[in-house]
Coordinates of C-alpha atoms in Angstrom, one line a residue:
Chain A
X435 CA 162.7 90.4 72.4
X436 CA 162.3 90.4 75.8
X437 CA 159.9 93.5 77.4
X438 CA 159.5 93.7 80.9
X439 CA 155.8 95.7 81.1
X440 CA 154.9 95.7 84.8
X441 CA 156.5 98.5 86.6
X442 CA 153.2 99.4 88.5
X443 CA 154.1 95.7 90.2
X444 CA 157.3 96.4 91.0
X445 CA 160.6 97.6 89.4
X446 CA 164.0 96.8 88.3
X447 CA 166.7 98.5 91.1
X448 CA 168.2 101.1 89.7
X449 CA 172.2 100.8 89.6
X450 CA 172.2 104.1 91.3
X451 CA 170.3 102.6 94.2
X452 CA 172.3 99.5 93.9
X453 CA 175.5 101.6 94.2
X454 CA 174.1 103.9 97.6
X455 CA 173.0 99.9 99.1
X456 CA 176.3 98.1 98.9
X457 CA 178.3 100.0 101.4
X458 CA 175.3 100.2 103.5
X459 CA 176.1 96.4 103.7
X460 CA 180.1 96.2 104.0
X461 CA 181.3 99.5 105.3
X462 CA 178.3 101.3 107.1
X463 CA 177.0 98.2 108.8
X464 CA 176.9 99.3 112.2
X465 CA 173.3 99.6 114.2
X466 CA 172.9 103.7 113.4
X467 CA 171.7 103.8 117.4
X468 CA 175.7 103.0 118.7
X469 CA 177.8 105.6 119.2
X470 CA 180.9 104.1 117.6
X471 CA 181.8 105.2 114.5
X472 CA 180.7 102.4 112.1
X473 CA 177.3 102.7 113.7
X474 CA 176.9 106.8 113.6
X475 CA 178.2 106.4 109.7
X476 CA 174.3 104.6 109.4
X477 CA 173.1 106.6 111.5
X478 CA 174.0 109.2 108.9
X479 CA 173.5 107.4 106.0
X480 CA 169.9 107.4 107.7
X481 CA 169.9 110.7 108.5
X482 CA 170.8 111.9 104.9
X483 CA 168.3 109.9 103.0
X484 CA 165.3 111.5 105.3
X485 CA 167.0 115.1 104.2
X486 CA 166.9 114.1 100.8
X487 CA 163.1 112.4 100.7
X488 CA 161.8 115.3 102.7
X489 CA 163.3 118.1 100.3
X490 CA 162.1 116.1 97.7
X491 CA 158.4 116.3 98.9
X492 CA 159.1 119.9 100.5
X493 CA 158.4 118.7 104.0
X494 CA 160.5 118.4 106.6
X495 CA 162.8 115.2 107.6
X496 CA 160.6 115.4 111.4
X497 CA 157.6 114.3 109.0
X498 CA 159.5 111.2 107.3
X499 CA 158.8 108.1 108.8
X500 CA 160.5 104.9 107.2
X501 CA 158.3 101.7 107.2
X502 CA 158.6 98.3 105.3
X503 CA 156.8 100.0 102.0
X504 CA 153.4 101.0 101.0
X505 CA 150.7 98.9 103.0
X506 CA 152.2 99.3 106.4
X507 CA 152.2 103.3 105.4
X508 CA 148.3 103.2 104.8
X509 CA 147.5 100.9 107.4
X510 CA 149.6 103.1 109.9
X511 CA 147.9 106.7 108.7
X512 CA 144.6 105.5 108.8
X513 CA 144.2 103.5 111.7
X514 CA 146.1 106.0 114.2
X515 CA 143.9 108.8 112.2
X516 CA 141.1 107.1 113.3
X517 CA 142.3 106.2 116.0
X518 CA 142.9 110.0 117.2
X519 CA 139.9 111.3 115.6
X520 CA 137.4 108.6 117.5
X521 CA 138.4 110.4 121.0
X522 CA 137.3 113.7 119.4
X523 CA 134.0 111.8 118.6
X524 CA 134.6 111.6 115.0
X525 CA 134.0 108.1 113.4
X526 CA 133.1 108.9 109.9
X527 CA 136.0 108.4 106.7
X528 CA 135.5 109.3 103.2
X529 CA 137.6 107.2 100.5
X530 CA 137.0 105.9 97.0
X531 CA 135.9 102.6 95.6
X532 CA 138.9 102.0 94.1
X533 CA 141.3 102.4 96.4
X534 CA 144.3 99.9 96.7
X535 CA 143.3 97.0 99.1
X536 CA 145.6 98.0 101.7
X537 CA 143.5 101.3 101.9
X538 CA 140.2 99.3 101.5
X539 CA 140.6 96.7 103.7
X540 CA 142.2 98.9 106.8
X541 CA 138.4 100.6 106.3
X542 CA 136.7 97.3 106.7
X543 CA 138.4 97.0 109.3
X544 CA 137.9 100.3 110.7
X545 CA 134.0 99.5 109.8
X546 CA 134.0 96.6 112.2
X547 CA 135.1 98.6 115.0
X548 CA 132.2 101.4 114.4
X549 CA 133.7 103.7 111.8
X550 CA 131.4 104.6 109.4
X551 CA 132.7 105.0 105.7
X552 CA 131.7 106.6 103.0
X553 CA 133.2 105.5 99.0
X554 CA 133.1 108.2 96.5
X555 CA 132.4 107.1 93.0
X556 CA 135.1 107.7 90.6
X557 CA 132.8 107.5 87.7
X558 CA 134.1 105.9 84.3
X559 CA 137.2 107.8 83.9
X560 CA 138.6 106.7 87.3
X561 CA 138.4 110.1 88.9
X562 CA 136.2 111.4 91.8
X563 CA 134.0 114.5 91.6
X564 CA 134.7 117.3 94.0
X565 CA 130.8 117.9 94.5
X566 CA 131.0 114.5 96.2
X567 CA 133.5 115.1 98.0
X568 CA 132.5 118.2 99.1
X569 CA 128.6 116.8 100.0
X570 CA 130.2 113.8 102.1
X571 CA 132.2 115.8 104.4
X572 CA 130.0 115.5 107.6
X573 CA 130.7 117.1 111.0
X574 CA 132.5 114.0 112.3
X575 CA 134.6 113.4 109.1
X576 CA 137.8 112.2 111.0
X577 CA 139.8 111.8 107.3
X578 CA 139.6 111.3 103.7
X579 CA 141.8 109.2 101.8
X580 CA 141.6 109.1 98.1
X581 CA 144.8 107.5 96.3
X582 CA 147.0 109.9 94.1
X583 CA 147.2 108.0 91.2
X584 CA 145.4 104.4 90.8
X585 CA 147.5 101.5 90.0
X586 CA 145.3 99.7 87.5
X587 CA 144.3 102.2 85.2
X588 CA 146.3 104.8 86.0
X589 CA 143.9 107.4 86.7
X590 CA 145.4 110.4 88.6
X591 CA 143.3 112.5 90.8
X592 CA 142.8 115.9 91.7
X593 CA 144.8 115.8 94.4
X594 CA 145.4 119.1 95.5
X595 CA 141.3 120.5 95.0
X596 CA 140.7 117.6 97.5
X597 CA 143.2 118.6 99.8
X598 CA 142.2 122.1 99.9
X599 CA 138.5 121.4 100.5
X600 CA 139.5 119.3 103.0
X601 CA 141.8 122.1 104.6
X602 CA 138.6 124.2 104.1
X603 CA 136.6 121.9 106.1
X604 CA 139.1 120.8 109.0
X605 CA 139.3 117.4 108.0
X606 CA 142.8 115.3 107.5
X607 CA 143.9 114.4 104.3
X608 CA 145.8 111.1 103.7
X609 CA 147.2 109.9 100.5
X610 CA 148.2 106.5 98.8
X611 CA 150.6 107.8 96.5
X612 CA 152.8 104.3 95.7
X613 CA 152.2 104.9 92.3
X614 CA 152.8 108.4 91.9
X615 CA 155.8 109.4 94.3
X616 CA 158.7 109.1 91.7
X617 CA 156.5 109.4 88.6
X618 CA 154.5 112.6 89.2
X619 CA 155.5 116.4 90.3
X620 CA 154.4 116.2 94.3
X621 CA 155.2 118.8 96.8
X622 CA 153.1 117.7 100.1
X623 CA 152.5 121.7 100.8
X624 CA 151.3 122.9 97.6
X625 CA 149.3 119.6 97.5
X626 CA 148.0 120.4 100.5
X627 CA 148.4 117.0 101.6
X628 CA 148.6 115.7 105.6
X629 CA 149.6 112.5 105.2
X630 CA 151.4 110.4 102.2
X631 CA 152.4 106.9 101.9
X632 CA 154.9 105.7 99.2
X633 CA 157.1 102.8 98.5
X634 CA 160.8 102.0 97.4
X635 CA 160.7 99.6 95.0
X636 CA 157.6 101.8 92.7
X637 CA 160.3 103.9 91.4
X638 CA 163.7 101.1 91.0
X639 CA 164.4 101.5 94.7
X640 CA 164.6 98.1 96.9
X641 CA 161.4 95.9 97.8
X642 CA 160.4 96.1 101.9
X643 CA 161.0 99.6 102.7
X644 CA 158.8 102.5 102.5
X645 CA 157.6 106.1 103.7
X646 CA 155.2 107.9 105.3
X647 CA 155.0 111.3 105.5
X648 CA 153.1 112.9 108.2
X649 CA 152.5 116.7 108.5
X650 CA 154.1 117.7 112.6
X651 CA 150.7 119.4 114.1
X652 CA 149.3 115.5 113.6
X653 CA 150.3 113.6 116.3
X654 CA 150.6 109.7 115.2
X655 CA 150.3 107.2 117.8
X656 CA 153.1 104.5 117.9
X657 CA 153.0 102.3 115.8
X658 CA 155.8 99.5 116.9
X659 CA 156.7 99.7 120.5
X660 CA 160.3 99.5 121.6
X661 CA 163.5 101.0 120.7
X662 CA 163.5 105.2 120.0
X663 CA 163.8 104.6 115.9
X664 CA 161.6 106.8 113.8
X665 CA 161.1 109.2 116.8
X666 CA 160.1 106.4 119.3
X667 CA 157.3 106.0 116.9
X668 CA 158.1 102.6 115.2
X669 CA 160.7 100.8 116.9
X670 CA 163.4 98.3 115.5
X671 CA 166.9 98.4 114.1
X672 CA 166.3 100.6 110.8
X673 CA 166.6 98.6 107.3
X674 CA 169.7 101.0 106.6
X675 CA 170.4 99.7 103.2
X676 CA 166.9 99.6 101.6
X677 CA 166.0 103.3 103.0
X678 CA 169.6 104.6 101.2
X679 CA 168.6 102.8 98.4
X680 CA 165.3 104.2 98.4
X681 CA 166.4 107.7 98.8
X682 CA 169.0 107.7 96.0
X683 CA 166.2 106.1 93.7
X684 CA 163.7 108.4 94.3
X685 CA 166.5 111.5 94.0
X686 CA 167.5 109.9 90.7
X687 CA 163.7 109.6 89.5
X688 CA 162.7 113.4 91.0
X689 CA 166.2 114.7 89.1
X690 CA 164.8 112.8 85.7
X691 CA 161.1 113.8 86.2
X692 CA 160.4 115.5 83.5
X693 CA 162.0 114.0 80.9
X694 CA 161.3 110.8 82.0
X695 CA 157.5 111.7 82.2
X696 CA 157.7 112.8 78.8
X697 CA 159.3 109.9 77.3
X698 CA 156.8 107.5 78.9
X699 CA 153.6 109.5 77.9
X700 CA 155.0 108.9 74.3
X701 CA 155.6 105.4 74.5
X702 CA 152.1 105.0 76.9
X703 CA 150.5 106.9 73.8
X704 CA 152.1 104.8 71.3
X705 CA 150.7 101.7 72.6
X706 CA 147.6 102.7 73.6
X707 CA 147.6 103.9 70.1
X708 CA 148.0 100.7 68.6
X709 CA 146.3 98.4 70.6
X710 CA 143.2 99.9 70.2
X711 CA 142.8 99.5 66.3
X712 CA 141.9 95.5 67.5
X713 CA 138.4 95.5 67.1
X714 CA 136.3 95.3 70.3
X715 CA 138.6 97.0 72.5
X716 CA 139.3 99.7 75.3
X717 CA 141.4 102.3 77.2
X718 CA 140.2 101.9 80.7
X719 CA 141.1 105.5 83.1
X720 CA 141.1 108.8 81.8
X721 CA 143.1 109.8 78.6
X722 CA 144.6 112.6 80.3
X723 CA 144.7 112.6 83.7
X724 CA 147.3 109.3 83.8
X725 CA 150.2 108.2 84.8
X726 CA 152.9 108.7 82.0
X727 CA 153.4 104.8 82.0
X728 CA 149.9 103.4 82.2
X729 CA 148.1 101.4 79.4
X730 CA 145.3 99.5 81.0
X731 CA 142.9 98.4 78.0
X732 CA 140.1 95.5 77.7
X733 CA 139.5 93.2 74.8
X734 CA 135.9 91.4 74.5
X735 CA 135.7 87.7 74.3
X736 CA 139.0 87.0 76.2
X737 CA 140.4 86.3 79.3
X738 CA 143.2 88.3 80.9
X739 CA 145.1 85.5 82.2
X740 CA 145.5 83.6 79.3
X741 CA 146.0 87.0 77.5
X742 CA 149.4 87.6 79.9
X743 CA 150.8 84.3 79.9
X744 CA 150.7 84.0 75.9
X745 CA 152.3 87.2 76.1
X746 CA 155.1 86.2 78.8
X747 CA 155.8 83.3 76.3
X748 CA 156.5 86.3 73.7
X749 CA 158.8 87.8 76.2
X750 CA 156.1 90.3 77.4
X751 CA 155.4 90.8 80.8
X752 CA 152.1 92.4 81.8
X753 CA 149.5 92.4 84.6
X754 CA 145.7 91.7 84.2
X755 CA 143.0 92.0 87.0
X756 CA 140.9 89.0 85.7
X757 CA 139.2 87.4 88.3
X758 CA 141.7 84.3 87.7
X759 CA 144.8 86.9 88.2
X760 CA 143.4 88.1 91.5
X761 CA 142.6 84.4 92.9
X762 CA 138.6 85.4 93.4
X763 CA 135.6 85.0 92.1
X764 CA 135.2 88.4 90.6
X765 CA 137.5 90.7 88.5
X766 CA 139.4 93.8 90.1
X767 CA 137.1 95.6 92.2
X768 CA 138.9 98.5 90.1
X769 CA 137.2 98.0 86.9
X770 CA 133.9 97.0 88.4
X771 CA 134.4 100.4 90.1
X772 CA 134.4 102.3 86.8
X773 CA 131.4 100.7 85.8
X774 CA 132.5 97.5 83.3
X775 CA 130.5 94.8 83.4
X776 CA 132.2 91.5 84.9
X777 CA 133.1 90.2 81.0
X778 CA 134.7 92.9 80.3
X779 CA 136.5 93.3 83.0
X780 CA 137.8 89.8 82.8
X781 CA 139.8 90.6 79.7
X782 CA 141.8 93.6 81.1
X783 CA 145.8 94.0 80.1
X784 CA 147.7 96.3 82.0
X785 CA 151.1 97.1 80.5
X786 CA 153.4 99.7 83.1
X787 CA 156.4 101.4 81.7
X788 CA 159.6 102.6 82.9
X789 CA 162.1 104.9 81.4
X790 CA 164.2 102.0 80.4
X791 CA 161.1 101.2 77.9
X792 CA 161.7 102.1 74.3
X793 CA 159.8 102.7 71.2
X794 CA 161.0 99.5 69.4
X795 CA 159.6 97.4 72.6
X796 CA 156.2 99.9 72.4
X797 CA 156.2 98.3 68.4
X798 CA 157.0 94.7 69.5
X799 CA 153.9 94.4 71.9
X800 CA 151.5 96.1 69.4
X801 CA 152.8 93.9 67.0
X802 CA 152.4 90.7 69.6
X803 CA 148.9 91.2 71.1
X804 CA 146.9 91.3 68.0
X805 CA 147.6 87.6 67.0
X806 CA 147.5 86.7 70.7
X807 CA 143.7 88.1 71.2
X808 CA 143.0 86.5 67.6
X809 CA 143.8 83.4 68.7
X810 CA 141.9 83.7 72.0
X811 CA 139.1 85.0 70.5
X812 CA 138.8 81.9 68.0
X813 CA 138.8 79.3 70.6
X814 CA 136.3 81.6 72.9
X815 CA 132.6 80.6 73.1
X816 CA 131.8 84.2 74.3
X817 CA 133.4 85.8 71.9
X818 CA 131.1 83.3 69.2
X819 CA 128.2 84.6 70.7
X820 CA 129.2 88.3 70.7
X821 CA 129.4 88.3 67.3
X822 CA 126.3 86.5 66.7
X823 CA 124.4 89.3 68.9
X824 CA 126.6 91.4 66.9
X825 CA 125.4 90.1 63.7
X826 CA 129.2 89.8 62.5
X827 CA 129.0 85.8 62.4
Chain B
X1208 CA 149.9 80.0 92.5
X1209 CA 152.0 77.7 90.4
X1210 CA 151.1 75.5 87.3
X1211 CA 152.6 72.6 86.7
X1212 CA 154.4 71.8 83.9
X1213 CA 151.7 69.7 81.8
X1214 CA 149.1 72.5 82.8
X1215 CA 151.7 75.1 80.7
X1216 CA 151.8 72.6 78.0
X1217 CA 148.2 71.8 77.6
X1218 CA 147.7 75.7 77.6
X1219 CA 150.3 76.5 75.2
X1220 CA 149.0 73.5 72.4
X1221 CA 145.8 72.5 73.4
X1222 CA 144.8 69.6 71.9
X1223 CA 141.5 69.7 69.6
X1224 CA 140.6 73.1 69.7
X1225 CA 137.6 74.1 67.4
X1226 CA 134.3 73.1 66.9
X1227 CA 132.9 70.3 64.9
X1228 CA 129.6 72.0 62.9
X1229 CA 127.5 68.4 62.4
X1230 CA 128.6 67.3 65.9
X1231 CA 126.1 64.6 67.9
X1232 CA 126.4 66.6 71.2
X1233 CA 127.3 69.8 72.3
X1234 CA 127.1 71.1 75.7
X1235 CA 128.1 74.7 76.9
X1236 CA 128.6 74.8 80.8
X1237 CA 130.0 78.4 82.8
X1238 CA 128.9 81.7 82.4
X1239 CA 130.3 85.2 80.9
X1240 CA 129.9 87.0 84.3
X1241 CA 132.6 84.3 86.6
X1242 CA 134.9 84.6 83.5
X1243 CA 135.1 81.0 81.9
X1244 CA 132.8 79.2 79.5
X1245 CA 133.3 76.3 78.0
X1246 CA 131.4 74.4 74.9
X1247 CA 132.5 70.7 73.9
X1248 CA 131.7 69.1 70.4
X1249 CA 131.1 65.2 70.4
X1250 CA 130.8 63.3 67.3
X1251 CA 129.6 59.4 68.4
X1252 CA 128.9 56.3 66.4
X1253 CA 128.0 52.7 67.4
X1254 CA 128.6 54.4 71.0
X1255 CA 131.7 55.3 70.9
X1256 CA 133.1 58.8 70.6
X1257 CA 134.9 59.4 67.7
X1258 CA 135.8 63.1 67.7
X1259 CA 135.4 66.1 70.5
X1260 CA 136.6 69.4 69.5
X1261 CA 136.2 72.4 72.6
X1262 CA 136.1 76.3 72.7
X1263 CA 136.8 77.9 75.7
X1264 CA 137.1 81.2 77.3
X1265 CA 138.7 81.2 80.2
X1266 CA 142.1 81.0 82.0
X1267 CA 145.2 79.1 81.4
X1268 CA 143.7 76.1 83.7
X1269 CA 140.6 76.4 81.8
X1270 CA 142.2 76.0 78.7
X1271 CA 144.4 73.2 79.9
X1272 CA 141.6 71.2 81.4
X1273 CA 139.5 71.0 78.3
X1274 CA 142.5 69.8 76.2
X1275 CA 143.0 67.1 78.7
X1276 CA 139.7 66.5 79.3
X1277 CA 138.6 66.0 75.4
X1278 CA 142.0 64.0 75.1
X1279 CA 140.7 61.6 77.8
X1280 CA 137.5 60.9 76.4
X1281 CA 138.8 60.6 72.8
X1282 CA 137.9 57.1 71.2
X1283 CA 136.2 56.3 74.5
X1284 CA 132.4 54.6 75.0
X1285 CA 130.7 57.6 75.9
X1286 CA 129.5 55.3 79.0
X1287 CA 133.1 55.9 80.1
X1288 CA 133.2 59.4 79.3
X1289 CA 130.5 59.6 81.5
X1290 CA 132.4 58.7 84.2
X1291 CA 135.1 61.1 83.9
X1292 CA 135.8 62.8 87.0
X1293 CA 137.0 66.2 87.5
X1294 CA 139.7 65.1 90.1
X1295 CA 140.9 62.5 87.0
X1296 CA 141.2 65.6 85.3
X1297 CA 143.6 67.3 87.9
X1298 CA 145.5 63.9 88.5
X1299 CA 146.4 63.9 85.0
X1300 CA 147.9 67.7 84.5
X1301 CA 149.5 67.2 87.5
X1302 CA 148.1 69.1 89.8
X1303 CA 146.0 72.3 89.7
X1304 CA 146.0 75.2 91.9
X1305 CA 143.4 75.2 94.9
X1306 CA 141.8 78.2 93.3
X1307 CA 141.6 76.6 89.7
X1308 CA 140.1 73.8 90.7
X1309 CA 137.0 74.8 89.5
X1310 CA 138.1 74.7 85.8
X1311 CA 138.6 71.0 86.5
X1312 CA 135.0 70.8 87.2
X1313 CA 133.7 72.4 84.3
X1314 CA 136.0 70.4 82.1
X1315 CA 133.8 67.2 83.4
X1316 CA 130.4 69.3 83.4
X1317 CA 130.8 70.4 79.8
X1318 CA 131.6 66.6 78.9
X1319 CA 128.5 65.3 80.6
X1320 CA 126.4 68.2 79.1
X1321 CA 127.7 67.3 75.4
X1322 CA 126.7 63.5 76.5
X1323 CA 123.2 64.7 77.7
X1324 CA 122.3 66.9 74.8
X1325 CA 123.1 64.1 72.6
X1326 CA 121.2 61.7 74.3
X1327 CA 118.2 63.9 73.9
X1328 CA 118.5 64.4 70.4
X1329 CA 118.4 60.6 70.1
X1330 CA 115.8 60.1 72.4
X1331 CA 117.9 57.6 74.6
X1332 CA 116.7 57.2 78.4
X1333 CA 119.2 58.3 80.8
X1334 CA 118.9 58.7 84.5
X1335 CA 119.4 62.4 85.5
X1336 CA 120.8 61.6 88.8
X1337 CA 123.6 60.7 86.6
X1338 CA 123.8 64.6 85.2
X1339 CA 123.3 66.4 88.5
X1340 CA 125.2 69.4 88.9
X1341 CA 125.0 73.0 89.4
X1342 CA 124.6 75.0 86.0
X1343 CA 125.7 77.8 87.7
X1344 CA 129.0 76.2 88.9
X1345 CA 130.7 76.7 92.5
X1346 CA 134.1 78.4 92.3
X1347 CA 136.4 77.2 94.8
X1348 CA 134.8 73.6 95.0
X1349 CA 137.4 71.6 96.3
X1350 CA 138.0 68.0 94.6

């Protein structure tokens, strides 16, 4: 059986998407800035899939900017944010420790030019505490940023509390919601939300394209200098193809919302469910406040790398933010965020589901991990010596 | 990051997996905290090392590198054991990633630590400028 697990990396295309792209490629080809007709056909192809992501987030399609995906979207709202906020004297962000790096690094980067920043906690379930929040904001808070939904464990914040003490306190909210847009009811008003950045290929749209939405009263500094695309904001020809594709991928996931929500919460349940009857392990995030397809669990005495690639041999493709996985000394900043210590941390399994999961898949992996983290577990010295402390061996 | 071929093999069937509970040397090198640990078992007669079993936790490379590592040293003089690079290690998987290299290392430190240990339990002299290295092993040392 073969089980593809790793939506949360990226996902399959959908053939609705597929079927908006192609004539993006042979009939609408034209450069949506000419005047001719094969170019003002993209320029409407354009035009519609802003419409349709805007009504989609109830904003308007002014406040839809199309980028290359989710890290140029972060990178763009927070620097100009800052960049905006510094002439008003304020040089002080508030964010989480778990942010994804595109959000964390921008801030170091930020930090190095005199920002000052300030990480909530997000505690052992993965989600931040208002209080903080709330006793953070300073006078020259120039933003807070705090991710919708986090992409290792799945945690999903309160996203529209924050927003509203931040609307309380005059400070602009930006979110990462990659993980969420496409998975989880948003509606940027009701969310009170300022700023959002999502991506195409999160919900089965195409890889390199991407949102940001950015409420009119801000005022966001260029970002690519040139041409008049994206309201002479960020020049260059638009990626016509890959931003229909997106939209008719995200309309397809925001019609299926709910039933597609429900289906993955069964089969996220389902595993989680069965993978935690092996002894010695753990469901990292909150139970409740998750995404629909997130399982992220640890296992004692094993590695996550070895863990995923015995599993992709069984057909099963998963994610793991061992230290090995991420190429670094130390294991996802993530799950050191949430308090695990660094061995347990090393033997995370993250398994993301679509709607194109099914049950009998959800059955194959709990059948196919046990043996795997058996035989890991037999050959591990640490695991030897945790059941010694343990008094099992 | 790629693995080569023999890396996926040596990962997939290691070779002498397990432990070897009257073994003459035994030496545990990595730590919990950096995510691999390994522990080789050496049985040795008339010099010559007869049998090595490992356990590791760690990584696919980790894995692989203790397979090859124990089938390098297999039947060996444990004076040529003792010369067992890492980089011999890496030459003979074909190759390691830059950021696994450090498995390769500990394959060689967990040899010479088995080798030490059972040179102390026979009280055999030994120069320790021939065991230096860094308990607490470098990630990201190069070859």
């Amino acid at each position: 059986m073969k089980v593809y697990a790793d939506n949360a990396a990226t996902t399959k295309i959908s053939q609705t998407a597929l079927d908006a792209m192609m004539p993006c490629f042979k009939e609408f080809y034209g450069n949506p800035s000419s005047l001719h007709s094969v170019g003002q056909d993209a320029f409407h192809a354009v035009r519609d899939a802003r419409v349709q992501i805007a009504n989609i987030l109830n904003c308007s399609p002014d406040e839809i900017y199309f980028t290359s995906g989710g890290s140029e979207s972060d990178n763009w709202a927070i620097k100009s944010t800052a960049e905006l906020m510094a002439k008003k004297g304020k040089k002080h962000i508030i964010s989480t420790k778990f942010e994804h790096h595109a959000v964390l690094h921008t801030l170091k980067y930020l930090e190095r030019r005199g920002f000052e920043v300030t990480l909530l906690d997000v505690y052992e379930n993965g989600i931040i505490r208002l209080d903080d929040l709330k006793n953070a904001i300073r006078e020259d808070t120039a933003l807070v940023t705090v991710m919708f939904a986090n992409n290792e464990i799945g945690s999903v914040q309160p996203i529209r509390e924050i927003g509203a003490i931040c609307r309380e306190r005059g400070v602009l909210f930006h979110t990462d919601a990659v993980q969420a847009v496409g998975h989880l009811p948003i509606d940027v008003e009701k969310d009170n939300i300022d700023m959002l950045s999502m991506s195409g290929h999160k919900f089965h749209g195409p890889k390199g394209v991407g949102a940001l939405y950015c409420k009119k009263s801000i005022r966001l500094p260029n970002l690519i200098e040139g041409g008049a695309q994206e309201r002479n904001r960020r020049a260059g020809t638009e990626n016509v193809p890959a931003i229909v594709g997106m939209a008719a991928a995200l309309k397809e996931a925001n019609d299926n919302l709910e039933v597609n929500m429900k289906k993955l919460s069964e089969i996220r349940d389902h595993v989680i469910e069965g993978l935690l009857k092996i002894p010695y392990s753990r469901v990292n995030g909150d139970r409740e406040q998750r995404l629909p397809g997130n399982v992220s669990m640890c296992f004692e005495g094993v590695e996550g790398e070895s863990l995923l690639l015995y599993l992709d041999i069984v057909g099963i493709q998963a994610s793991s933010g061992s230290a090995c996985t991420s190429g670094s000394l130390d294991p996802s900043h993530v799950l050191l965020a949430i308090g695990l210590p660094h061995e347990v941390a090393h033997g995370s399994l993250r398994l993301s589901f679509c709607e194109e999961n099914t049950i009998e898949e959800a059955d194959y992996i709990i059948e196919q991990v046990p043996p795997i983290i058996e035989r890991l577990r037999n050959m591990s010295p640490l695991w030897e010596r945790l059941q010694k402390e343990r008094g099992n061996a | 990051m790629e693995y080569s071929e023999k890396v996926m093999e040596h990962f997939v069937h290691p070779h002498n997996v397990g432990k070897i509970d009257d073994a003459d040397g035994v030496g545990e090198v990595g730590n919990a905290k950096c995510g691999d640990i390994m522990k080789m078992y050496l049985k040795i007669k008339d010099g010559i090392i007869t049998d090595v079993k490992f356990n590791t936790y760690g990584c696919a490379s980790a894995i692989a590198t203790s397979s090859m590592a124990t089938d390098l040293i297999m039947g060996q003089p444990v004076s040529e054991a003792l010369k067992l690079t890492n980089k011999a290690v890496v030459e003979a998987l074909d190759g390691l990633p830059a950021v696994k290299i450090h498995c390769s290392v500990l394959a060689e430190q967990a040899i010479k630590a088995a080798v030490r240990d059972y040179y102390d339990r026979n009280g055999i002299v030994y120069d320790e400028a021939q065991f230096h290295f860094n308990e607490a092993h470098e990630h990201g040392v190069e070859e």
